[in-house]
PDB file of N, CA, C and O in Angstrom:
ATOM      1  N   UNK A 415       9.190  -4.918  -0.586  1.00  0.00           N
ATOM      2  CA  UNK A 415       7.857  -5.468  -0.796  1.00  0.00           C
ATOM      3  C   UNK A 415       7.937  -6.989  -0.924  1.00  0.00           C
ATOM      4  O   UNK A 415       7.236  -7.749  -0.255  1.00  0.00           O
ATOM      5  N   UNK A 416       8.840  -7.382  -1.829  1.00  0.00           N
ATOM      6  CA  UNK A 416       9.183  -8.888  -2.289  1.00  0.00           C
ATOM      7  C   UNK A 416       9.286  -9.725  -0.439  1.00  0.00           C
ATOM      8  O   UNK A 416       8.636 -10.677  -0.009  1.00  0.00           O
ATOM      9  N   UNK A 417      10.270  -8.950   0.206  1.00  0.00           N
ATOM     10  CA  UNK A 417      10.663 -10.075   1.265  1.00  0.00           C
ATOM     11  C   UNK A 417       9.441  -9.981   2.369  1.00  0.00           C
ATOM     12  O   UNK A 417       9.269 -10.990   3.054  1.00  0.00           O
ATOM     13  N   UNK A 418       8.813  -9.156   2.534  1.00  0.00           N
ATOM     14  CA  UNK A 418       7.396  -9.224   3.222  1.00  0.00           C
ATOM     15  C   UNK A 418       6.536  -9.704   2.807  1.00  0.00           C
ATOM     16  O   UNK A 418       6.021 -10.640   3.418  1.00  0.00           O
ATOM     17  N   UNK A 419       6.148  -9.366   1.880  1.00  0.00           N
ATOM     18  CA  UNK A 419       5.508 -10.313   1.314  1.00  0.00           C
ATOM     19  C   UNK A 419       5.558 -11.902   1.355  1.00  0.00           C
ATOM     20  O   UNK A 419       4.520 -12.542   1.525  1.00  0.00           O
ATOM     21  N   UNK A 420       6.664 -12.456   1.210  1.00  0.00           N
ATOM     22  CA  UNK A 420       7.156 -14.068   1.412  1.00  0.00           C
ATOM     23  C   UNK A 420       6.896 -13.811   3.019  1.00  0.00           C
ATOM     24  O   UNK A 420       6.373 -14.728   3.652  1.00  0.00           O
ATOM     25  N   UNK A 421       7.183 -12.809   3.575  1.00  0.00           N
ATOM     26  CA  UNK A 421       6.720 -13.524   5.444  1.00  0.00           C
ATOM     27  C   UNK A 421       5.385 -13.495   5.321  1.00  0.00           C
ATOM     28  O   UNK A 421       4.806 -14.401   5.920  1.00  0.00           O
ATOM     29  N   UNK A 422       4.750 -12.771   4.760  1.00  0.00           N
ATOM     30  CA  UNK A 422       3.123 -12.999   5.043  1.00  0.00           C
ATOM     31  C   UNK A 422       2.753 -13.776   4.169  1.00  0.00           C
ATOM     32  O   UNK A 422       1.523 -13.721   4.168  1.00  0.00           O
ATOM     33  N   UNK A 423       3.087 -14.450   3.443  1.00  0.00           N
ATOM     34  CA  UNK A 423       2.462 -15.441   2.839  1.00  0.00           C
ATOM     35  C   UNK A 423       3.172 -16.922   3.211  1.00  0.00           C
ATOM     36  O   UNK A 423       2.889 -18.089   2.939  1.00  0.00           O
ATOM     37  N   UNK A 424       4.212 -16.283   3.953  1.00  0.00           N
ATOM     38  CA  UNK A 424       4.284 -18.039   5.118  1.00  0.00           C
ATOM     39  C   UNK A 424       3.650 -18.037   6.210  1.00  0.00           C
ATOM     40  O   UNK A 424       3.598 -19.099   6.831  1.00  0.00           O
ATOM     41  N   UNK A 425       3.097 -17.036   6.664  1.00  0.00           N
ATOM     42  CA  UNK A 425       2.231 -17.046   7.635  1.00  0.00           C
ATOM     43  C   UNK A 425       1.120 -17.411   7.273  1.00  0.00           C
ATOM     44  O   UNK A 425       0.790 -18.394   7.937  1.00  0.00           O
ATOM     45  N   UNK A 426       0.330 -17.109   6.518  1.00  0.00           N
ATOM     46  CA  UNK A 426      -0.630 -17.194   6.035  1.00  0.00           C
ATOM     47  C   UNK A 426      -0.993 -19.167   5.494  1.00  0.00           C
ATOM     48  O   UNK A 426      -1.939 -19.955   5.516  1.00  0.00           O
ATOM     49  N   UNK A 427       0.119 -19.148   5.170  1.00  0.00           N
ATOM     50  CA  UNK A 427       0.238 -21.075   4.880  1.00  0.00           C
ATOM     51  C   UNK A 427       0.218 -21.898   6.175  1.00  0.00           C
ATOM     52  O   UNK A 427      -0.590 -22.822   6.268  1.00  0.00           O
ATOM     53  N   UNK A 428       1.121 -21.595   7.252  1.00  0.00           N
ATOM     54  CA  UNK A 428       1.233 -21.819   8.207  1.00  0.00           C
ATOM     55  C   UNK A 428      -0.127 -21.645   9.256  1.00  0.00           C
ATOM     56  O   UNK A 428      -0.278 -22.467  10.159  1.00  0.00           O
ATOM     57  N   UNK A 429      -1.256 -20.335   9.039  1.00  0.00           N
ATOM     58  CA  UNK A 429      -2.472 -20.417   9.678  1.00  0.00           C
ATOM     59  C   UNK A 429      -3.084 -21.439   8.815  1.00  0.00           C
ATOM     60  O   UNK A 429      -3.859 -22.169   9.434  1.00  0.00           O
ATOM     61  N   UNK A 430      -2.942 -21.738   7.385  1.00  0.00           N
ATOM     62  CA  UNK A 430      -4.048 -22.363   6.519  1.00  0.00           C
ATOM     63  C   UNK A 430      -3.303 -23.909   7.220  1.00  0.00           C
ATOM     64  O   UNK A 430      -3.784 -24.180   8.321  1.00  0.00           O
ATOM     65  N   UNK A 431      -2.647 -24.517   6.914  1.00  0.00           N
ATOM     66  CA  UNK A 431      -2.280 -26.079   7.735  1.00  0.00           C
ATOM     67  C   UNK A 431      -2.429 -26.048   9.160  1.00  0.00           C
ATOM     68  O   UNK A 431      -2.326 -27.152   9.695  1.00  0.00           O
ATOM     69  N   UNK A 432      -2.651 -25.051   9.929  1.00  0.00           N
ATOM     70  CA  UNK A 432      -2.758 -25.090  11.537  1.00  0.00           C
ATOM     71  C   UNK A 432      -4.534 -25.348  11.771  1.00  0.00           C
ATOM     72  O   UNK A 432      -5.009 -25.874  12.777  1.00  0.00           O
ATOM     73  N   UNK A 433      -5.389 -24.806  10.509  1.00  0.00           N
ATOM     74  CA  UNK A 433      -6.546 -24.446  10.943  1.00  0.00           C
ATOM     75  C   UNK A 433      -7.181 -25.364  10.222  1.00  0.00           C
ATOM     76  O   UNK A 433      -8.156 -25.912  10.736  1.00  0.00           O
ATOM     77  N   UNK A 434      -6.823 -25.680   9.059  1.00  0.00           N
ATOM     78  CA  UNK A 434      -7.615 -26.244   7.702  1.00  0.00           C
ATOM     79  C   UNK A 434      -6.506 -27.771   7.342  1.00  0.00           C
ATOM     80  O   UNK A 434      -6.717 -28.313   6.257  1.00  0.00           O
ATOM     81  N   UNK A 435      -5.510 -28.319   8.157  1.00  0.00           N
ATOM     82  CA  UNK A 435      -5.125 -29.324   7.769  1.00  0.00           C
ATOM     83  C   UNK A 435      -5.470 -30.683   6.738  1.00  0.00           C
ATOM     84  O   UNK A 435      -6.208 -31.557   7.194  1.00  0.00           O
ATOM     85  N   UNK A 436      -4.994 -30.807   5.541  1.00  0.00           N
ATOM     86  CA  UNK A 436      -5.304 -31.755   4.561  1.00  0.00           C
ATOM     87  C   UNK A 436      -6.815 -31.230   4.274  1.00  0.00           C
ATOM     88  O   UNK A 436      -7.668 -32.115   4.205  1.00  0.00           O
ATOM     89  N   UNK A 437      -7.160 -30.130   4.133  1.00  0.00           N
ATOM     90  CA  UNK A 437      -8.279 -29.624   2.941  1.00  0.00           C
ATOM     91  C   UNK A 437      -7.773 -28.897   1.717  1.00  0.00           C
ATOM     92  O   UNK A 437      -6.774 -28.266   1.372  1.00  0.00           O
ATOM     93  N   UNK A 438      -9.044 -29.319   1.179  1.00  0.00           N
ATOM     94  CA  UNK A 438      -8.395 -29.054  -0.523  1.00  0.00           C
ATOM     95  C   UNK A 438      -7.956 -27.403  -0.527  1.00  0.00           C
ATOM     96  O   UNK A 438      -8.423 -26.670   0.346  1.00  0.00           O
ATOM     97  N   UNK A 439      -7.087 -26.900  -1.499  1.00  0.00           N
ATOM     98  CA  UNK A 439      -7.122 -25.484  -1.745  1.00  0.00           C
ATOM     99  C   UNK A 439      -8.528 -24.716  -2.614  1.00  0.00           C
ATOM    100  O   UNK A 439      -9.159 -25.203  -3.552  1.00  0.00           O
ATOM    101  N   UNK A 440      -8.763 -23.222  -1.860  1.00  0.00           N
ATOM    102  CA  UNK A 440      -9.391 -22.786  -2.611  1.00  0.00           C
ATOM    103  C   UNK A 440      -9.043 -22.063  -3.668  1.00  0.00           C
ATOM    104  O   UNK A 440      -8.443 -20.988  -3.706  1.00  0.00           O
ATOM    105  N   UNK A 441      -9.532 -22.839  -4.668  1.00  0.00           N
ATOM    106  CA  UNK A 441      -9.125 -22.156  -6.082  1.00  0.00           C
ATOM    107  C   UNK A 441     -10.238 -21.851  -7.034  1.00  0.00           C
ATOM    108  O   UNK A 441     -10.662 -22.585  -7.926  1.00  0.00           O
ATOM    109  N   UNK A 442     -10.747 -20.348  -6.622  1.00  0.00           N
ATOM    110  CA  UNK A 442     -12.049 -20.252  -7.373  1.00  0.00           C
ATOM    111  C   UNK A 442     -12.435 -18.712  -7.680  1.00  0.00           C
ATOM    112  O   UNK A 442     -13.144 -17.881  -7.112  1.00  0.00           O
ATOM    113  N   UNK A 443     -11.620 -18.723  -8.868  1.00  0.00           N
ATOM    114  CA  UNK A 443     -11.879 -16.811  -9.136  1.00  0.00           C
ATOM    115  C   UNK A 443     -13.387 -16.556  -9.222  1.00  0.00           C
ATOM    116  O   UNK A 443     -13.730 -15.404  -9.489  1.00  0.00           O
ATOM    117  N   UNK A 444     -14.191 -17.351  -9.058  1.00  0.00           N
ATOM    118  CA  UNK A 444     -15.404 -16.341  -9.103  1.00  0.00           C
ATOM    119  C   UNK A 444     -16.081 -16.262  -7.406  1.00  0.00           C
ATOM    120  O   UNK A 444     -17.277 -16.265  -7.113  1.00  0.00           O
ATOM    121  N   UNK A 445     -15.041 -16.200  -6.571  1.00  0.00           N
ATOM    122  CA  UNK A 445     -15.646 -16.431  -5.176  1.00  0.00           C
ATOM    123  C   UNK A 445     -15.603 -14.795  -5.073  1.00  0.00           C
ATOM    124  O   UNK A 445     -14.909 -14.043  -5.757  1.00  0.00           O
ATOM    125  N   UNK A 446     -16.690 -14.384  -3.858  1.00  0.00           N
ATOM    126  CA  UNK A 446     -16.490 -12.682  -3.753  1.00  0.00           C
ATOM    127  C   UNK A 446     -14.857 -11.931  -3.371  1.00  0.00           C
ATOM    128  O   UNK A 446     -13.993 -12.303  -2.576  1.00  0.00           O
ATOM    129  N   UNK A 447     -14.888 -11.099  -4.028  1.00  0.00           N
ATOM    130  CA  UNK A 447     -13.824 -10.209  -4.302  1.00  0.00           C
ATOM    131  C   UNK A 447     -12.755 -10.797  -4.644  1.00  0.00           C
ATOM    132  O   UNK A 447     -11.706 -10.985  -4.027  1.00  0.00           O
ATOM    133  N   UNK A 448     -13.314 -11.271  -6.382  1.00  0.00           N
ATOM    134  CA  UNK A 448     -11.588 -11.970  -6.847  1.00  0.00           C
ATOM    135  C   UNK A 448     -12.165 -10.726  -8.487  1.00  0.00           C
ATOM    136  O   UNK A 448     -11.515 -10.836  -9.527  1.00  0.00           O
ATOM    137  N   UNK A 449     -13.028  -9.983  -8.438  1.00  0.00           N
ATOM    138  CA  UNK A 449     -13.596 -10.077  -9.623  1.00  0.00           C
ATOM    139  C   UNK A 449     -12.456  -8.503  -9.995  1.00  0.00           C
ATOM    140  O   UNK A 449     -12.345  -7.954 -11.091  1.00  0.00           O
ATOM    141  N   UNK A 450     -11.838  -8.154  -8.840  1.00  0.00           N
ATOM    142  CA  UNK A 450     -11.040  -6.495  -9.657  1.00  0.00           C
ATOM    143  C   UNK A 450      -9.838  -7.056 -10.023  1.00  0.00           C
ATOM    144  O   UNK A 450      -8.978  -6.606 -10.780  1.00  0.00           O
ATOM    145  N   UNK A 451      -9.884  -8.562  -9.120  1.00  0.00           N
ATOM    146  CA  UNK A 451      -7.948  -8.902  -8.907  1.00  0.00           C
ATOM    147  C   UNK A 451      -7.907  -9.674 -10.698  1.00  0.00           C
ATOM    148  O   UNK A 451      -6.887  -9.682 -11.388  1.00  0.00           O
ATOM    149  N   UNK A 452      -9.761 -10.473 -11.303  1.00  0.00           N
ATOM    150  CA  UNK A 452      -9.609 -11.047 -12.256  1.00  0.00           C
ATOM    151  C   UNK A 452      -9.385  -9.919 -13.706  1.00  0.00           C
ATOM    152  O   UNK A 452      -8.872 -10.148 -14.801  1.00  0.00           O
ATOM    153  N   UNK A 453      -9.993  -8.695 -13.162  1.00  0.00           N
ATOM    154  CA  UNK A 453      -9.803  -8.010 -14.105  1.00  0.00           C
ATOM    155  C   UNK A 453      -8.016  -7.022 -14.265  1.00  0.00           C
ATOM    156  O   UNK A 453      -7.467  -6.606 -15.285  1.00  0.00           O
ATOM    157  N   UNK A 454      -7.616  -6.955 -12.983  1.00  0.00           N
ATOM    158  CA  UNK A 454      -6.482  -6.468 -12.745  1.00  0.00           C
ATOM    159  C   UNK A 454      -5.170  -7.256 -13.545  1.00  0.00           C
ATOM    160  O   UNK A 454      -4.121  -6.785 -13.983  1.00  0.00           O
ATOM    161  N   UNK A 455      -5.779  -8.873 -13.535  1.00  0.00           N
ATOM    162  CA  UNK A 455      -4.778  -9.726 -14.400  1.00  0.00           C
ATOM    163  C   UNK A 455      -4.615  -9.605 -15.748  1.00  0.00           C
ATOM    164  O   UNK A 455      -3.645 -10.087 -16.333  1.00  0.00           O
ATOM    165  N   UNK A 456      -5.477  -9.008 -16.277  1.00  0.00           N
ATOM    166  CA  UNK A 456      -6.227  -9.539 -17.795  1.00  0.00           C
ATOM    167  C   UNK A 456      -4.415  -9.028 -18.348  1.00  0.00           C
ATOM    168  O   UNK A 456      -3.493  -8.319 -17.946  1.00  0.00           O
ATOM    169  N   UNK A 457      -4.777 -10.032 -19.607  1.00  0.00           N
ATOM    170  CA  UNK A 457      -3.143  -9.840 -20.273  1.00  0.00           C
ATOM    171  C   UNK A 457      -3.232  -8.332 -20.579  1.00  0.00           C
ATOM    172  O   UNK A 457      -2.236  -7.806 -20.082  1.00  0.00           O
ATOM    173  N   UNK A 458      -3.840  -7.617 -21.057  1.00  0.00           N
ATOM    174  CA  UNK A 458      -3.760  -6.170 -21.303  1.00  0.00           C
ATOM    175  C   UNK A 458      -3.026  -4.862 -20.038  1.00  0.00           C
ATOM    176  O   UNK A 458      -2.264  -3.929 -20.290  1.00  0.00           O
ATOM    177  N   UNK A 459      -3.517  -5.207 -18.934  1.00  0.00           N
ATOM    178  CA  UNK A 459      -2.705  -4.701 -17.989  1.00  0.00           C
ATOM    179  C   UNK A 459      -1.669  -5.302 -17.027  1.00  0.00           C
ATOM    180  O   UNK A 459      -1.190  -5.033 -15.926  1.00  0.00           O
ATOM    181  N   UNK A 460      -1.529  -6.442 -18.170  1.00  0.00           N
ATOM    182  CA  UNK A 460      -0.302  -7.235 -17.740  1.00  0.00           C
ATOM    183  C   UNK A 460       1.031  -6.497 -18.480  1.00  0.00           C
ATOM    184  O   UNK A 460       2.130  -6.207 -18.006  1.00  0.00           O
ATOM    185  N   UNK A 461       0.485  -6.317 -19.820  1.00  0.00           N
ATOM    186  CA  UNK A 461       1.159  -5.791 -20.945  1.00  0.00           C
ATOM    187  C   UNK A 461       1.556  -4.128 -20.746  1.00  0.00           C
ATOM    188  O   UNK A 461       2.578  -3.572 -21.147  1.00  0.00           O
ATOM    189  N   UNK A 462       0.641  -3.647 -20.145  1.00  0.00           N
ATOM    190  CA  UNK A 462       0.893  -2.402 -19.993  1.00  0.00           C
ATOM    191  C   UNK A 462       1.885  -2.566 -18.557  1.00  0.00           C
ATOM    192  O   UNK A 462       3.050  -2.323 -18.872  1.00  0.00           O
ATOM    193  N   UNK A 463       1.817  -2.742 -17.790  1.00  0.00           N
ATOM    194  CA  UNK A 463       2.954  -3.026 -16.713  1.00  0.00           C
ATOM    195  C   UNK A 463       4.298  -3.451 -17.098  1.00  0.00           C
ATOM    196  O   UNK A 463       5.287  -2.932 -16.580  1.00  0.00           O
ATOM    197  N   UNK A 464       4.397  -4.493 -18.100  1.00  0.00           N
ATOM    198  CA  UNK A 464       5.444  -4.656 -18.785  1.00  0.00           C
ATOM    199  C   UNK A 464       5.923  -4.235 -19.397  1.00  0.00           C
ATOM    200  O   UNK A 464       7.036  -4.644 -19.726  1.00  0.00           O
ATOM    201  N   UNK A 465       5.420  -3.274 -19.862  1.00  0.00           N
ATOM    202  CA  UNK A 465       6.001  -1.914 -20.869  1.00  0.00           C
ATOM    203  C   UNK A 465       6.438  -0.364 -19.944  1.00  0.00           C
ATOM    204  O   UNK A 465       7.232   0.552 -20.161  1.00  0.00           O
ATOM    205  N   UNK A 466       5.569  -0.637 -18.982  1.00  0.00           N
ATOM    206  CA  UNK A 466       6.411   0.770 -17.942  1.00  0.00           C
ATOM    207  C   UNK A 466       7.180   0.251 -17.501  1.00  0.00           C
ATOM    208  O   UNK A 466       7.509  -0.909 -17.251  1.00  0.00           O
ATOM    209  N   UNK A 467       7.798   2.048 -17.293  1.00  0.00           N
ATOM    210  CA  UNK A 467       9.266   2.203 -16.486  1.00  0.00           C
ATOM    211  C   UNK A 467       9.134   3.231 -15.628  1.00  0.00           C
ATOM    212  O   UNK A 467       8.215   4.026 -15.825  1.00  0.00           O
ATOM    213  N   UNK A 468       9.894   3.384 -14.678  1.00  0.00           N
ATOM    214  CA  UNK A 468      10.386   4.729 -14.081  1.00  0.00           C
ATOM    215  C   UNK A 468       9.139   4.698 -13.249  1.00  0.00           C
ATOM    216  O   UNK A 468       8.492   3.703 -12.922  1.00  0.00           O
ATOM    217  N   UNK A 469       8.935   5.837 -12.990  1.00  0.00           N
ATOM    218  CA  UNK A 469       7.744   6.320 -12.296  1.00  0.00           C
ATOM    219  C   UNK A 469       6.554   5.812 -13.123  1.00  0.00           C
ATOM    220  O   UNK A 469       6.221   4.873 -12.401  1.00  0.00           O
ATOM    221  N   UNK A 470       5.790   5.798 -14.027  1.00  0.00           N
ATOM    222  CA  UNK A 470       5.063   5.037 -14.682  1.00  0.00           C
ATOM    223  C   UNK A 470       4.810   3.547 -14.176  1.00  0.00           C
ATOM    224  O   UNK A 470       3.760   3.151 -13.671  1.00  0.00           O
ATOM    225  N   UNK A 471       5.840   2.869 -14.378  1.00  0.00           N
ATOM    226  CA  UNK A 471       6.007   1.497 -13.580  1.00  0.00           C
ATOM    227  C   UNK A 471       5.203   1.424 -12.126  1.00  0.00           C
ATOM    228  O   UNK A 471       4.453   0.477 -11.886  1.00  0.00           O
ATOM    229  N   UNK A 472       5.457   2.679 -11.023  1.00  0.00           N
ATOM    230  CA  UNK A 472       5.322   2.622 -10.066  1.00  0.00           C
ATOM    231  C   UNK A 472       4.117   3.006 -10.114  1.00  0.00           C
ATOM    232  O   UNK A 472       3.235   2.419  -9.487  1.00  0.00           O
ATOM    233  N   UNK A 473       3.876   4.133 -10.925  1.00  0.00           N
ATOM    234  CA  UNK A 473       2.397   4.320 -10.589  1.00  0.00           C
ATOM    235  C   UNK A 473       1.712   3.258 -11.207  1.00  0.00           C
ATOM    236  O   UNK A 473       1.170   2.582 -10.332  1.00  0.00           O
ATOM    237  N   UNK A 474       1.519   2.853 -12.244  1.00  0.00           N
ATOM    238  CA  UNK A 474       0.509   1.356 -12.520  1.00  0.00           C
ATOM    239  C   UNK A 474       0.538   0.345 -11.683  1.00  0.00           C
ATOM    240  O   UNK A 474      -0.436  -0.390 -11.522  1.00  0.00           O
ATOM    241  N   UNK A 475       1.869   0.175 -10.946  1.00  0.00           N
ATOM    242  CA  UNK A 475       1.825  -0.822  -9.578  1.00  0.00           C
ATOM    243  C   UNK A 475       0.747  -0.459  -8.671  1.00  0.00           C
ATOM    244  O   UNK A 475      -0.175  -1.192  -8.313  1.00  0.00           O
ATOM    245  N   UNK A 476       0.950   0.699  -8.351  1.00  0.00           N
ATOM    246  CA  UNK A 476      -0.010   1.572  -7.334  1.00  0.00           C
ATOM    247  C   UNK A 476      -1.408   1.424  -7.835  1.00  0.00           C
ATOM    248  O   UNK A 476      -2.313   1.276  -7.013  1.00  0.00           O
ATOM    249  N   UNK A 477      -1.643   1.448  -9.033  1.00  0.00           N
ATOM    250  CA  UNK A 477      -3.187   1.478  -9.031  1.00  0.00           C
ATOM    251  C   UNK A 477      -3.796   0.001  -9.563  1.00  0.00           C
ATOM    252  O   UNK A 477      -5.008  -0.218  -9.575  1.00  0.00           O
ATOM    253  N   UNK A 478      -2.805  -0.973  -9.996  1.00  0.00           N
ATOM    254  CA  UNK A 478      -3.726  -2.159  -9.686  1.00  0.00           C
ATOM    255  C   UNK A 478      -3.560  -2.342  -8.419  1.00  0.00           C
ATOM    256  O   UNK A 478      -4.726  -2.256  -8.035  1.00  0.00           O
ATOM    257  N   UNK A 479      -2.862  -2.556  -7.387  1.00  0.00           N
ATOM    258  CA  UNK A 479      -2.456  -2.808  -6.099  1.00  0.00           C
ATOM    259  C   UNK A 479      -3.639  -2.238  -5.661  1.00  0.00           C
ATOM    260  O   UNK A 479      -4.086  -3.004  -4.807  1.00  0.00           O
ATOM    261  N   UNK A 480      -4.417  -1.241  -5.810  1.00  0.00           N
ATOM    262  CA  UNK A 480      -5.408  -0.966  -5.274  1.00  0.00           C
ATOM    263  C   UNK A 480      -7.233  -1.560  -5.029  1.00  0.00           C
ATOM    264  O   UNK A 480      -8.137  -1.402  -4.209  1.00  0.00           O
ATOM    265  N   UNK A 481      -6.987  -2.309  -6.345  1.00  0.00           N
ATOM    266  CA  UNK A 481      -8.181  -2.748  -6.409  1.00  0.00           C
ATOM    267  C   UNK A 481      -8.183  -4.361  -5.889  1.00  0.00           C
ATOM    268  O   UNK A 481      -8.962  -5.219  -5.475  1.00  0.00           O
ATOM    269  N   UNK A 482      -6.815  -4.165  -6.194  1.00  0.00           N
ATOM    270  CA  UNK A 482      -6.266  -6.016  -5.347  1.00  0.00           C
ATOM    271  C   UNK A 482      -6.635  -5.745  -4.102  1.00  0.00           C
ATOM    272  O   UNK A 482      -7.116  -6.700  -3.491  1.00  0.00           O
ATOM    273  N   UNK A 483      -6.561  -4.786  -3.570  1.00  0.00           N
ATOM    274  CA  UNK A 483      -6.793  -4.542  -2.154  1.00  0.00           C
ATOM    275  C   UNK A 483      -8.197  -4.691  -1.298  1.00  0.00           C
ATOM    276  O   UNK A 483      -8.607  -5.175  -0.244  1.00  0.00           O
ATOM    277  N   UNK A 484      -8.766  -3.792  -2.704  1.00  0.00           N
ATOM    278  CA  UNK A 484     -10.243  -3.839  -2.240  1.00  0.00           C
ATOM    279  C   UNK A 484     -10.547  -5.251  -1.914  1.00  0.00           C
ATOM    280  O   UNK A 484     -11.099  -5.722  -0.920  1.00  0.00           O
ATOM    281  N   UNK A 485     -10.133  -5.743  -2.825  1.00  0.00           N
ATOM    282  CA  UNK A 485     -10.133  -7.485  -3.184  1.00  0.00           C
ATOM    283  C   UNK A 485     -10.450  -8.453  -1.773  1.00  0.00           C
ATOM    284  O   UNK A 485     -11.216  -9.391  -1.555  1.00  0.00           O
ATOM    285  N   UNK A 486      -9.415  -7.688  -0.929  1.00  0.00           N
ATOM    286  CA  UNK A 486      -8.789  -8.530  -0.135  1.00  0.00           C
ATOM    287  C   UNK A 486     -10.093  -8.350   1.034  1.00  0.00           C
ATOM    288  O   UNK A 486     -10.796  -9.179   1.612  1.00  0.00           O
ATOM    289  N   UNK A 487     -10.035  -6.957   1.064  1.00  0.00           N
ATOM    290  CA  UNK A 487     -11.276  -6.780   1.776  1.00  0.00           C
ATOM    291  C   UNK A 487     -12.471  -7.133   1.825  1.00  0.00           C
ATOM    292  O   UNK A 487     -13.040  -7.169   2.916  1.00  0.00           O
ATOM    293  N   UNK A 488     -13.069  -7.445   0.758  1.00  0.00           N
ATOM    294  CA  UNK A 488     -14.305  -8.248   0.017  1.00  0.00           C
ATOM    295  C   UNK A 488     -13.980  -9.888   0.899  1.00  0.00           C
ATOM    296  O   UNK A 488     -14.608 -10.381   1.837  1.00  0.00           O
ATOM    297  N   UNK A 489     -12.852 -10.383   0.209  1.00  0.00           N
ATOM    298  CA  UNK A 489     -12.942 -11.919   0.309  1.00  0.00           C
ATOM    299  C   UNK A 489     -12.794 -12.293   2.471  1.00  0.00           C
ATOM    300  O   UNK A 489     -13.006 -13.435   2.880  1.00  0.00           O
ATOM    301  N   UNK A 490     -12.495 -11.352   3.282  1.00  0.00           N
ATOM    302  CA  UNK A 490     -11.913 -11.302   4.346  1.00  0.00           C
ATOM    303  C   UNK A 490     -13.519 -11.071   4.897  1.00  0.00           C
ATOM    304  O   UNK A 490     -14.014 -11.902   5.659  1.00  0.00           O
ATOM    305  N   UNK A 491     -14.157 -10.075   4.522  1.00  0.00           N
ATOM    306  CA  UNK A 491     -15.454  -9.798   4.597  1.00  0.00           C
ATOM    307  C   UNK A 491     -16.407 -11.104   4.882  1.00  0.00           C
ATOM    308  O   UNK A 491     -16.759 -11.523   5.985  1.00  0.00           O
ATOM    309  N   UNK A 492     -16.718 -11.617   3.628  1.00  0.00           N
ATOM    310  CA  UNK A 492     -16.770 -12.858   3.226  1.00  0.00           C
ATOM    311  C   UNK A 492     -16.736 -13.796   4.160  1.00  0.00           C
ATOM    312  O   UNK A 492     -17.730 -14.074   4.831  1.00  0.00           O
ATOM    313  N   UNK A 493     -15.201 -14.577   4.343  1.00  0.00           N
ATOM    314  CA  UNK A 493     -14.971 -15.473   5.186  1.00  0.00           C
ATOM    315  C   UNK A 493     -15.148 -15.434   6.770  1.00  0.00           C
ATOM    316  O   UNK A 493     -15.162 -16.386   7.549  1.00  0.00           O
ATOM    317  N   UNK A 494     -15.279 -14.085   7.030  1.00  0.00           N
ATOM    318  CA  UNK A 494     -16.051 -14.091   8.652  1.00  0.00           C
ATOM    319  C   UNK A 494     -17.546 -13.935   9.031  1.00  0.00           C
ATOM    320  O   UNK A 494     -18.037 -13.857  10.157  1.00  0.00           O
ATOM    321  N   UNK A 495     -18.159 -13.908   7.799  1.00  0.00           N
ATOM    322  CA  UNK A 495     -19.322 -13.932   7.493  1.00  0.00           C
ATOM    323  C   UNK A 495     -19.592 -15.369   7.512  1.00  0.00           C
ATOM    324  O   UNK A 495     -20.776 -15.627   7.732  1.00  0.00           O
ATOM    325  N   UNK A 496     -18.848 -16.343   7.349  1.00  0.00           N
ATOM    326  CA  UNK A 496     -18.773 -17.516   7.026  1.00  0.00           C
ATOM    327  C   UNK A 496     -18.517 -18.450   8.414  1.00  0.00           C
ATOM    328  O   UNK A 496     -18.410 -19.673   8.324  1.00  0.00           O
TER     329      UNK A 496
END
C-alpha cells in the first residue's frame, strides 16, 4: 500500500505542477468531500487505530479507508464540475 501510494502521489504532484504551475496549494478542509476524511481524523479514531492490532488493526483501516474514499469521490465530483 505504502509504495503505491508514493507512485500515485508523485503523479499526482507531477499533474498538479504540469497543469497548475506556481499556484498556491489547496488547503481547505471545508471544501466538498473533506467532511468524512475530517471526521475520520478526529484524535479519537486516531486513538482507536493506535490501539489495534491483528485483524482489528486491519479492519479499522478498512473502514476509515472507506469513507476517505467516498471523500475522494465527492472532491473529484466537484472539480470537474468546476
Amino acid at each position: 500500500i505504502i509504495d503505491d501510494q508514493q507512485k500515485e502521489i508523485a503523479q499526482m504532484k507531477d499533474w498538479r505542477e504540469k497543469w497548475y504551475s506556481g499556484k498556491a496549494p489547496a488547503l481547505n478542509m471545508e471544501m466538498p468531500g473533506m467532511s468524512k476524511s475530517k471526521q475520520m481524523m478526529s484524535g479519537e479514531e486516531m486513538k482507536k487505530m493506535e490501539a489495534a492490532t491483528g485483524k482489528d488493526f486491519d479492519l479499522h483501516f478498512i473502514e476509515m479507508m472507506i469513507p476517505h474514499h467516498e471523500d475522494a469521490v465527492t472532491m473529484s465530483k466537484d472539480a470537474l464540475a468546476k
